[in-house]
PDB file of C-alpha atoms in Angstrom:
ATOM      1  CA  MET A   1     125.917 162.164 258.412  1.00 41.00           C
ATOM      2  CA  THR A   2     124.905 159.305 256.227  1.00 42.00           C
ATOM      3  CA  LYS A   3     125.928 155.728 257.210  1.00 40.00           C
ATOM      4  CA  ARG A   4     128.266 155.447 254.422  1.00 42.00           C
ATOM      5  CA  ARG A   5     130.082 158.673 255.206  1.00 40.00           C
ATOM      6  CA  SER A   6     130.423 157.834 258.836  1.00 41.00           C
ATOM      7  CA  THR A   7     131.814 154.495 257.750  1.00 41.00           C
ATOM      8  CA  VAL A   8     134.409 156.145 255.583  1.00 38.00           C
ATOM      9  CA  LEU A   9     135.347 158.531 258.315  1.00 38.00           C
ATOM     10  CA  LEU A  10     135.763 155.541 260.724  1.00 41.00           C
ATOM     11  CA  LEU A  11     137.783 153.597 258.186  1.00 41.00           C
ATOM     12  CA  THR A  12     140.182 156.533 257.746  1.00 37.00           C
ATOM     13  CA  LEU A  13     140.911 156.469 261.341  1.00 39.00           C
ATOM     14  CA  PHE A  14     141.810 152.712 261.435  1.00 41.00           C
ATOM     15  CA  ALA A  15     145.143 153.303 263.112  1.00 37.00           C
ATOM     16  CA  ILE A  16     143.495 154.655 266.145  1.00 40.00           C
ATOM     17  CA  VAL A  17     144.823 152.789 269.221  1.00 45.00           C
ATOM     18  CA  CYS A  18     142.181 150.751 271.068  1.00 47.00           C
ATOM     19  CA  ARG A  19     142.170 151.486 274.689  1.00 46.00           C
ATOM     20  CA  GLY A  20     139.892 150.504 277.431  1.00 44.00           C
ATOM     21  CA  ASP A  21     139.706 147.906 280.191  1.00 58.00           C
ATOM     22  CA  ASP A  22     142.292 145.563 281.018  1.00 89.00           C
ATOM     23  CA  LEU A  23     142.522 142.369 278.981  1.00 95.00           C
ATOM     24  CA  VAL A  24     140.572 139.267 280.201  1.00 96.00           C
ATOM     25  CA  ARG A  25     142.312 136.034 279.588  1.00 97.00           C
ATOM     26  CA  LEU A  26     140.092 133.030 278.337  1.00 98.00           C
ATOM     27  CA  ASP A  27     141.872 129.754 278.333  1.00 98.00           C
ATOM     28  CA  GLY A  28     140.603 126.587 276.658  1.00 98.00           C
ATOM     29  CA  ALA A  29     138.600 128.472 273.987  1.00 98.00           C
ATOM     30  CA  LYS A  30     137.526 126.592 270.953  1.00 98.00           C
ATOM     31  CA  LEU A  31     136.678 127.517 267.374  1.00 98.00           C
ATOM     32  CA  ALA A  32     132.746 127.480 267.018  1.00 97.00           C
ATOM     33  CA  ASP A  33     131.006 126.420 263.875  1.00 95.00           C
ATOM     34  CA  TYR A  34     129.941 129.514 262.140  1.00 94.00           C
ATOM     35  CA  GLY A  35     129.383 130.404 258.485  1.00 93.00           C
ATOM     36  CA  GLY A  36     130.820 133.857 258.920  1.00 93.00           C
ATOM     37  CA  ASN A  37     134.279 132.553 260.087  1.00 96.00           C
ATOM     38  CA  ASP A  38     137.300 133.805 258.101  1.00 97.00           C
ATOM     39  CA  GLY A  39     140.879 134.466 258.686  1.00 98.00           C
ATOM     40  CA  ASP A  40     140.815 137.319 261.025  1.00 98.00           C
ATOM     41  CA  SER A  41     137.267 137.185 262.304  1.00 97.00           C
ATOM     42  CA  PHE A  42     135.684 133.983 263.802  1.00 97.00           C
ATOM     43  CA  MET A  43     133.193 132.631 266.550  1.00 97.00           C
ATOM     44  CA  ILE A  44     134.733 131.256 269.582  1.00 98.00           C
ATOM     45  CA  GLU A  45     133.232 129.237 272.329  1.00 97.00           C
ATOM     46  CA  HIS A  46     134.279 129.436 275.991  1.00 97.00           C
ATOM     47  CA  LYS A  47     132.616 127.839 279.030  1.00 96.00           C
ATOM     48  CA  GLY A  48     129.377 127.451 276.979  1.00 95.00           C
ATOM     49  CA  LYS A  49     129.260 131.010 275.770  1.00 95.00           C
ATOM     50  CA  LYS A  50     129.837 132.068 272.078  1.00 96.00           C
ATOM     51  CA  GLN A  51     131.371 135.294 270.865  1.00 96.00           C
ATOM     52  CA  VAL A  52     132.849 136.363 267.490  1.00 97.00           C
ATOM     53  CA  VAL A  53     136.105 137.944 267.797  1.00 97.00           C
ATOM     54  CA  ARG A  54     138.223 140.096 265.450  1.00 97.00           C
ATOM     55  CA  LEU A  55     141.955 139.964 265.650  1.00 98.00           C
ATOM     56  CA  TYR A  56     143.986 143.069 266.496  1.00 97.00           C
ATOM     57  CA  TYR A  57     146.754 144.442 264.171  1.00 97.00           C
ATOM     58  CA  VAL A  58     145.919 142.377 261.028  1.00 98.00           C
ATOM     59  CA  ASP A  59     143.544 142.306 258.015  1.00 97.00           C
ATOM     60  CA  CYS A  60     143.142 139.174 256.101  1.00 97.00           C
ATOM     61  CA  PRO A  61     141.994 139.117 252.410  1.00 96.00           C
ATOM     62  CA  GLU A  62     138.137 139.028 251.746  1.00 95.00           C
ATOM     63  CA  THR A  63     136.636 135.653 250.952  1.00 95.00           C
ATOM     64  CA  HIS A  64     133.879 136.967 248.817  1.00 92.00           C
ATOM     65  CA  ALA A  65     131.989 140.269 248.178  1.00 88.00           C
ATOM     66  CA  SER A  66     128.249 140.110 248.581  1.00 85.00           C
ATOM     67  CA  THR A  67     127.974 144.075 249.325  1.00 87.00           C
ATOM     68  CA  GLU A  68     129.328 147.123 247.931  1.00 84.00           C
ATOM     69  CA  THR A  69     131.375 147.433 251.106  1.00 84.00           C
ATOM     70  CA  ASP A  70     133.004 144.041 250.629  1.00 86.00           C
ATOM     71  CA  ALA A  71     133.746 144.697 247.107  1.00 88.00           C
ATOM     72  CA  ARG A  72     135.399 148.054 248.025  1.00 85.00           C
ATOM     73  CA  ARG A  73     137.402 146.141 250.570  1.00 88.00           C
ATOM     74  CA  ALA A  74     138.621 143.580 248.207  1.00 92.00           C
ATOM     75  CA  ARG A  75     139.546 146.081 245.836  1.00 88.00           C
ATOM     76  CA  ASP A  76     141.611 148.063 248.195  1.00 89.00           C
ATOM     77  CA  GLN A  77     143.223 144.852 249.392  1.00 94.00           C
ATOM     78  CA  ALA A  78     144.073 144.141 245.660  1.00 91.00           C
ATOM     79  CA  ASN A  79     145.588 147.466 245.278  1.00 89.00           C
ATOM     80  CA  TYR A  80     147.657 147.090 248.618  1.00 92.00           C
ATOM     81  CA  PHE A  81     149.048 143.651 247.631  1.00 94.00           C
ATOM     82  CA  GLY A  82     149.712 144.775 244.017  1.00 91.00           C
ATOM     83  CA  LEU A  83     147.258 142.417 242.414  1.00 92.00           C
ATOM     84  CA  SER A  84     145.593 142.819 239.044  1.00 82.00           C
ATOM     85  CA  ASP A  85     142.530 140.918 239.942  1.00 83.00           C
ATOM     86  CA  SER A  86     140.272 140.902 242.946  1.00 85.00           C
ATOM     87  CA  LYS A  87     139.537 137.164 242.451  1.00 90.00           C
ATOM     88  CA  GLN A  88     143.050 136.439 243.729  1.00 94.00           C
ATOM     89  CA  VAL A  89     142.063 138.326 246.896  1.00 95.00           C
ATOM     90  CA  PHE A  90     139.178 135.902 247.394  1.00 96.00           C
ATOM     91  CA  PHE A  91     141.486 132.912 246.663  1.00 96.00           C
ATOM     92  CA  TYR A  92     143.866 133.922 249.464  1.00 97.00           C
ATOM     93  CA  GLY A  93     141.049 134.947 251.864  1.00 97.00           C
ATOM     94  CA  LYS A  94     139.828 131.357 251.534  1.00 97.00           C
ATOM     95  CA  ALA A  95     143.326 130.116 252.208  1.00 98.00           C
ATOM     96  CA  ALA A  96     143.557 132.373 255.296  1.00 98.00           C
ATOM     97  CA  THR A  97     140.369 131.064 256.521  1.00 98.00           C
ATOM     98  CA  ALA A  98     141.645 127.339 256.191  1.00 98.00           C
ATOM     99  CA  PHE A  99     144.821 128.326 257.957  1.00 98.00           C
ATOM    100  CA  THR A 100     143.131 129.915 260.863  1.00 98.00           C
ATOM    101  CA  ARG A 101     140.811 126.817 261.078  1.00 98.00           C
ATOM    102  CA  GLN A 102     143.928 124.579 261.226  1.00 98.00           C
ATOM    103  CA  GLN A 103     145.794 126.754 263.692  1.00 98.00           C
ATOM    104  CA  LEU A 104     142.818 126.590 266.077  1.00 98.00           C
ATOM    105  CA  ALA A 105     142.069 122.945 265.666  1.00 98.00           C
ATOM    106  CA  LYS A 106     143.090 122.612 269.419  1.00 98.00           C
ATOM    107  CA  PRO A 107     141.900 124.642 272.328  1.00 98.00           C
ATOM    108  CA  PHE A 108     143.539 128.059 272.358  1.00 98.00           C
ATOM    109  CA  THR A 109     143.717 131.266 274.583  1.00 98.00           C
ATOM    110  CA  VAL A 110     142.042 134.574 273.915  1.00 98.00           C
ATOM    111  CA  HIS A 111     142.665 137.886 275.374  1.00 98.00           C
ATOM    112  CA  THR A 112     140.076 140.565 275.087  1.00 97.00           C
ATOM    113  CA  ALA A 113     138.907 143.735 276.688  1.00 95.00           C
ATOM    114  CA  TYR A 114     135.452 143.326 274.885  1.00 94.00           C
ATOM    115  CA  ALA A 115     136.087 146.441 272.785  1.00 93.00           C
ATOM    116  CA  ASP A 116     133.457 146.792 270.100  1.00 92.00           C
ATOM    117  CA  ALA A 117     134.786 145.581 266.647  1.00 91.00           C
ATOM    118  CA  LEU A 118     131.655 146.584 264.666  1.00 82.00           C
ATOM    119  CA  GLY A 119     130.792 144.335 261.800  1.00 76.00           C
ATOM    120  CA  ARG A 120     127.586 142.454 260.917  1.00 72.00           C
ATOM    121  CA  SER A 121     127.955 139.433 263.145  1.00 72.00           C
ATOM    122  CA  PRO A 122     125.059 138.473 265.247  1.00 71.00           C
ATOM    123  CA  GLY A 123     125.663 139.570 268.801  1.00 78.00           C
ATOM    124  CA  GLY A 124     128.437 141.841 267.462  1.00 88.00           C
ATOM    125  CA  ARG A 125     132.192 141.297 267.504  1.00 94.00           C
ATOM    126  CA  VAL A 126     134.908 142.080 269.970  1.00 95.00           C
ATOM    127  CA  PHE A 127     138.594 142.809 269.403  1.00 97.00           C
ATOM    128  CA  ALA A 128     141.007 140.135 270.539  1.00 97.00           C
ATOM    129  CA  PHE A 129     144.477 138.559 270.586  1.00 98.00           C
ATOM    130  CA  VAL A 130     144.600 134.872 269.958  1.00 98.00           C
ATOM    131  CA  THR A 131     147.346 132.573 271.075  1.00 98.00           C
ATOM    132  CA  THR A 132     147.414 128.980 269.607  1.00 98.00           C
ATOM    133  CA  ALA A 133     147.595 125.781 271.458  1.00 98.00           C
ATOM    134  CA  ASP A 134     151.552 125.712 270.940  1.00 97.00           C
ATOM    135  CA  GLY A 135     151.984 129.347 272.203  1.00 97.00           C
ATOM    136  CA  LYS A 136     152.128 131.277 268.818  1.00 98.00           C
ATOM    137  CA  ASP A 137     150.136 134.547 268.160  1.00 98.00           C
ATOM    138  CA  LEU A 138     147.802 134.019 265.381  1.00 98.00           C
ATOM    139  CA  ALA A 139     148.026 137.499 263.821  1.00 98.00           C
ATOM    140  CA  ARG A 140     151.708 137.026 263.628  1.00 98.00           C
ATOM    141  CA  LEU A 141     151.464 133.720 261.922  1.00 98.00           C
ATOM    142  CA  LEU A 142     149.009 134.954 259.369  1.00 98.00           C
ATOM    143  CA  VAL A 143     151.358 137.926 258.440  1.00 98.00           C
ATOM    144  CA  GLU A 144     154.412 135.629 258.360  1.00 98.00           C
ATOM    145  CA  ASN A 145     152.615 133.222 255.947  1.00 98.00           C
ATOM    146  CA  GLY A 146     151.464 136.064 253.608  1.00 98.00           C
ATOM    147  CA  LEU A 147     147.765 135.654 254.549  1.00 98.00           C
ATOM    148  CA  ALA A 148     147.270 139.005 256.132  1.00 98.00           C
ATOM    149  CA  ARG A 149     148.536 142.466 256.146  1.00 97.00           C
ATOM    150  CA  SER A 150     149.731 144.502 259.012  1.00 97.00           C
ATOM    151  CA  TYR A 151     146.648 146.761 259.262  1.00 93.00           C
ATOM    152  CA  GLY A 152     144.008 147.491 261.913  1.00 90.00           C
ATOM    153  CA  TYR A 153     143.186 148.427 265.296  1.00 92.00           C
ATOM    154  CA  ARG A 154     146.138 148.227 268.049  1.00 93.00           C
ATOM    155  CA  ARG A 155     146.715 148.206 271.657  1.00 94.00           C
ATOM    156  CA  GLN A 156     149.228 146.983 274.149  1.00 94.00           C
ATOM    157  CA  LEU A 157     149.995 143.286 273.749  1.00 96.00           C
ATOM    158  CA  PRO A 158     149.141 140.742 276.626  1.00 95.00           C
ATOM    159  CA  ASP A 159     152.852 140.487 277.376  1.00 94.00           C
ATOM    160  CA  GLY A 160     153.012 144.199 277.777  1.00 94.00           C
ATOM    161  CA  THR A 161     154.887 145.140 274.593  1.00 95.00           C
ATOM    162  CA  HIS A 162     154.086 148.652 273.636  1.00 95.00           C
ATOM    163  CA  TYR A 163     151.665 148.932 270.672  1.00 94.00           C
ATOM    164  CA  LYS A 164     154.117 150.913 268.616  1.00 95.00           C
ATOM    165  CA  GLU A 165     156.786 148.413 268.868  1.00 97.00           C
ATOM    166  CA  ALA A 166     154.224 145.628 268.299  1.00 96.00           C
ATOM    167  CA  GLN A 167     153.254 147.307 265.124  1.00 96.00           C
ATOM    168  CA  ALA A 168     156.874 147.969 263.973  1.00 96.00           C
ATOM    169  CA  ARG A 169     157.452 144.215 264.409  1.00 97.00           C
ATOM    170  CA  LEU A 170     154.439 143.117 262.446  1.00 97.00           C
ATOM    171  CA  ASP A 171     155.271 145.597 259.667  1.00 96.00           C
ATOM    172  CA  ASP A 172     158.810 144.146 259.550  1.00 97.00           C
ATOM    173  CA  MET A 173     157.318 140.513 259.196  1.00 98.00           C
ATOM    174  CA  GLU A 174     155.050 141.757 256.356  1.00 96.00           C
ATOM    175  CA  THR A 175     158.095 143.069 254.466  1.00 96.00           C
ATOM    176  CA  ALA A 176     159.999 139.944 254.994  1.00 97.00           C
ATOM    177  CA  ALA A 177     156.888 137.791 253.765  1.00 97.00           C
ATOM    178  CA  ALA A 178     156.686 140.071 250.715  1.00 95.00           C
ATOM    179  CA  LEU A 179     160.424 139.723 249.928  1.00 95.00           C
ATOM    180  CA  LYS A 180     160.064 135.970 250.214  1.00 97.00           C
ATOM    181  CA  LYS A 181     157.022 136.018 248.029  1.00 96.00           C
ATOM    182  CA  ILE A 182     154.975 133.930 250.424  1.00 97.00           C
ATOM    183  CA  GLY A 183     151.233 133.554 250.353  1.00 97.00           C
ATOM    184  CA  ILE A 184     149.409 136.366 248.506  1.00 97.00           C
ATOM    185  CA  TRP A 185     152.723 138.208 247.966  1.00 96.00           C
ATOM    186  CA  GLU A 186     153.734 135.515 245.261  1.00 96.00           C
ATOM    187  CA  ARG A 187     151.085 137.166 242.995  1.00 94.00           C
ATOM    188  CA  THR A 188     152.201 140.807 243.480  1.00 93.00           C
ATOM    189  CA  ASN A 189     152.933 142.809 240.494  1.00 89.00           C
ATOM    190  CA  PRO A 190     155.684 145.108 241.716  1.00 88.00           C
ATOM    191  CA  ASP A 191     155.555 147.201 238.576  1.00 84.00           C
ATOM    192  CA  ARG A 192     151.977 148.153 239.487  1.00 82.00           C
ATOM    193  CA  LEU A 193     152.077 148.093 243.507  1.00 82.00           C
ATOM    194  CA  VAL A 194     153.051 151.865 243.747  1.00 82.00           C
ATOM    195  CA  GLU A 195     150.408 153.042 241.260  1.00 82.00           C
ATOM    196  CA  LEU A 196     147.761 150.737 242.843  1.00 75.00           C
ATOM    197  CA  ARG A 197     148.364 151.878 246.449  1.00 78.00           C
ATOM    198  CA  ALA A 198     148.555 155.676 245.314  1.00 80.00           C
ATOM    199  CA  SER A 199     144.999 155.197 243.756  1.00 77.00           C
ATOM    200  CA  THR A 200     143.662 153.840 247.079  1.00 70.00           C
ATOM    201  CA  ARG A 201     145.160 156.703 249.015  1.00 78.00           C
ATOM    202  CA  LEU A 202     143.761 159.346 246.673  1.00 79.00           C
ATOM    203  CA  GLU A 203     140.324 157.746 247.030  1.00 70.00           C
ATOM    204  CA  GLU A 204     140.462 157.627 250.717  1.00 70.00           C
ATOM    205  CA  ALA A 205     141.549 161.248 250.768  1.00 75.00           C
ATOM    206  CA  GLU A 206     138.599 162.281 248.577  1.00 66.00           C
ATOM    207  CA  LEU A 207     136.099 160.250 250.774  1.00 59.00           C
ATOM    208  CA  HIS A 208     137.596 161.847 254.007  1.00 67.00           C
ATOM    209  CA  ALA A 209     137.237 165.155 252.512  1.00 66.00           C
ATOM    210  CA  ILE A 210     133.489 164.455 251.837  1.00 60.00           C
ATOM    211  CA  ALA A 211     132.902 163.229 255.399  1.00 56.00           C
ATOM    212  CA  GLU A 212     134.715 166.182 256.925  1.00 60.00           C
ATOM    213  CA  GLY A 213     132.872 168.540 254.828  1.00 56.00           C
ATOM    214  CA  ASN A 214     129.526 167.016 255.816  1.00 56.00           C
ATOM    215  CA  LEU A 215     130.410 167.416 259.379  1.00 55.00           C
ATOM    216  CA  GLN A 216     131.583 171.091 259.007  1.00 58.00           C
ATOM    217  CA  GLU A 217     128.192 171.680 257.188  1.00 59.00           C
ATOM    218  CA  ASN A 218     126.194 170.225 260.137  1.00 65.00           C
ATOM    219  CA  ARG A 219     128.192 171.721 263.192  1.00 77.00           C
ATOM    220  CA  LYS A 220     126.461 173.992 265.323  1.00 86.00           C
ATOM    221  CA  ILE A 221     127.840 177.411 265.483  1.00 89.00           C
ATOM    222  CA  ASN A 222     127.246 180.352 267.869  1.00 92.00           C
ATOM    223  CA  ILE A 223     125.696 183.148 266.000  1.00 91.00           C
ATOM    224  CA  ASN A 224     126.665 185.707 268.588  1.00 93.00           C
ATOM    225  CA  SER A 225     130.316 184.901 268.656  1.00 92.00           C
ATOM    226  CA  ALA A 226     131.173 183.208 265.325  1.00 90.00           C
ATOM    227  CA  PRO A 227     133.467 185.017 262.697  1.00 91.00           C
ATOM    228  CA  ALA A 228     132.225 185.939 259.264  1.00 90.00           C
ATOM    229  CA  GLU A 229     133.904 183.025 257.555  1.00 88.00           C
ATOM    230  CA  GLU A 230     132.138 180.695 260.016  1.00 88.00           C
ATOM    231  CA  LEU A 231     128.709 182.321 259.479  1.00 90.00           C
ATOM    232  CA  GLU A 232     129.234 181.949 255.781  1.00 88.00           C
ATOM    233  CA  THR A 233     129.152 178.116 256.117  1.00 87.00           C
ATOM    234  CA  ILE A 234     125.427 178.346 256.767  1.00 89.00           C
ATOM    235  CA  HIS A 235     123.663 177.921 253.429  1.00 87.00           C
ATOM    236  CA  GLY A 236     122.413 181.180 252.194  1.00 91.00           C
ATOM    237  CA  ILE A 237     124.685 183.486 254.117  1.00 92.00           C
ATOM    238  CA  GLY A 238     127.217 185.524 251.912  1.00 91.00           C
ATOM    239  CA  PRO A 239     129.731 188.139 252.983  1.00 91.00           C
ATOM    240  CA  ALA A 240     127.117 190.955 253.101  1.00 91.00           C
ATOM    241  CA  THR A 241     124.609 189.038 255.427  1.00 93.00           C
ATOM    242  CA  ALA A 242     127.309 187.887 257.583  1.00 92.00           C
ATOM    243  CA  LYS A 243     128.575 191.426 257.965  1.00 92.00           C
ATOM    244  CA  ARG A 244     124.906 192.444 258.934  1.00 91.00           C
ATOM    245  CA  ILE A 245     124.636 189.751 261.401  1.00 93.00           C
ATOM    246  CA  ILE A 246     127.785 190.748 263.147  1.00 93.00           C
ATOM    247  CA  GLU A 247     126.645 194.414 263.203  1.00 92.00           C
ATOM    248  CA  LEU A 248     123.357 193.530 264.688  1.00 94.00           C
ATOM    249  CA  ARG A 249     124.259 190.946 267.272  1.00 92.00           C
ATOM    250  CA  PRO A 250     123.729 189.955 270.057  1.00 94.00           C
ATOM    251  CA  PHE A 251     120.562 187.898 269.079  1.00 92.00           C
ATOM    252  CA  LYS A 252     118.443 186.552 271.964  1.00 92.00           C
ATOM    253  CA  ASN A 253     116.567 183.817 270.055  1.00 92.00           C
ATOM    254  CA  ALA A 254     115.141 182.704 266.633  1.00 90.00           C
ATOM    255  CA  ASP A 255     112.665 185.522 266.575  1.00 91.00           C
ATOM    256  CA  ASP A 256     115.196 188.048 266.978  1.00 90.00           C
ATOM    257  CA  LEU A 257     116.589 187.187 263.668  1.00 93.00           C
ATOM    258  CA  ASP A 258     113.712 189.249 262.017  1.00 92.00           C
ATOM    259  CA  ARG A 259     115.900 192.272 262.880  1.00 93.00           C
ATOM    260  CA  ILE A 260     118.159 191.432 259.912  1.00 93.00           C
ATOM    261  CA  PRO A 261     117.014 193.304 256.887  1.00 92.00           C
ATOM    262  CA  ARG A 262     115.849 191.444 253.607  1.00 90.00           C
ATOM    263  CA  LEU A 263     116.740 188.020 255.307  1.00 91.00           C
ATOM    264  CA  PRO A 264     114.919 185.320 253.007  1.00 91.00           C
ATOM    265  CA  ALA A 265     112.653 182.821 255.103  1.00 90.00           C
ATOM    266  CA  LYS A 266     114.886 179.960 253.764  1.00 91.00           C
ATOM    267  CA  THR A 267     117.990 181.478 255.158  1.00 91.00           C
ATOM    268  CA  LYS A 268     116.453 182.102 258.546  1.00 90.00           C
ATOM    269  CA  ALA A 269     115.298 178.536 258.451  1.00 90.00           C
ATOM    270  CA  ASN A 270     119.004 177.456 257.889  1.00 89.00           C
ATOM    271  CA  ILE A 271     120.300 179.827 260.569  1.00 90.00           C
ATOM    272  CA  ILE A 272     117.724 178.337 263.139  1.00 90.00           C
ATOM    273  CA  GLU A 273     118.919 174.801 262.186  1.00 89.00           C
ATOM    274  CA  ARG A 274     122.534 175.507 262.573  1.00 88.00           C
ATOM    275  CA  ALA A 275     122.962 178.287 265.015  1.00 86.00           C
ATOM    276  CA  THR A 276     122.885 178.521 268.700  1.00 89.00           C
ATOM    277  CA  PHE A 277     122.159 181.724 270.701  1.00 88.00           C
TER     278      PHE A 277
END
């Protein structure tokens, strides 16, 4: 699978619940000076060690688009928020960055299980919950102020709240912010929002189908037990060849494929690449 297709497949599974080790509490963390800091992903410093963290549950607008992936995310965010111009996404992305910087001006608390959050940050990123100095959840503050959407990886909250309840609450907060036209929602074009979101879902479905098709094309199959329709997923095998394979099996190894009459060398190579015996 290509890098792009694997990334697409991963993004379509964004609602997967992050599970793993128990959360570790880091008190007295500070916001570190790092050029990659934004609203939902930033570098922290705790007891002399630095780590980039990515907030659970939320997705802030992009601040710029230096790669095709960034541009795609900015466009998807514009569609989600019902915006006609991606430049508005960048404006509110920078506003979210400034908001997070302000909220984390004083030492704060981080809860993390060090689950990998991918990304291009040096040393990698880990998912985390962040509680401000005055005891407020940063993700919730961002959504309430219209600077993030309820979107992303989820797990049980540090206080034990089930992830489904936590998600429902955040979804409701997002709805409230949209109704109040707070933050980025003040730029929403309600007449186009349904159309824009539909176009994003359609593209995601198409890309997911491509990724799934690629997985199917490269999946190993057992030539001695696979039904005809599965054998026909191997390039060069049609109904007639699949029927001959079924009639002649079992096959002990690759050389045994020579028993199949009129089998082109290219098709034999394709079988050897895809099949197990």
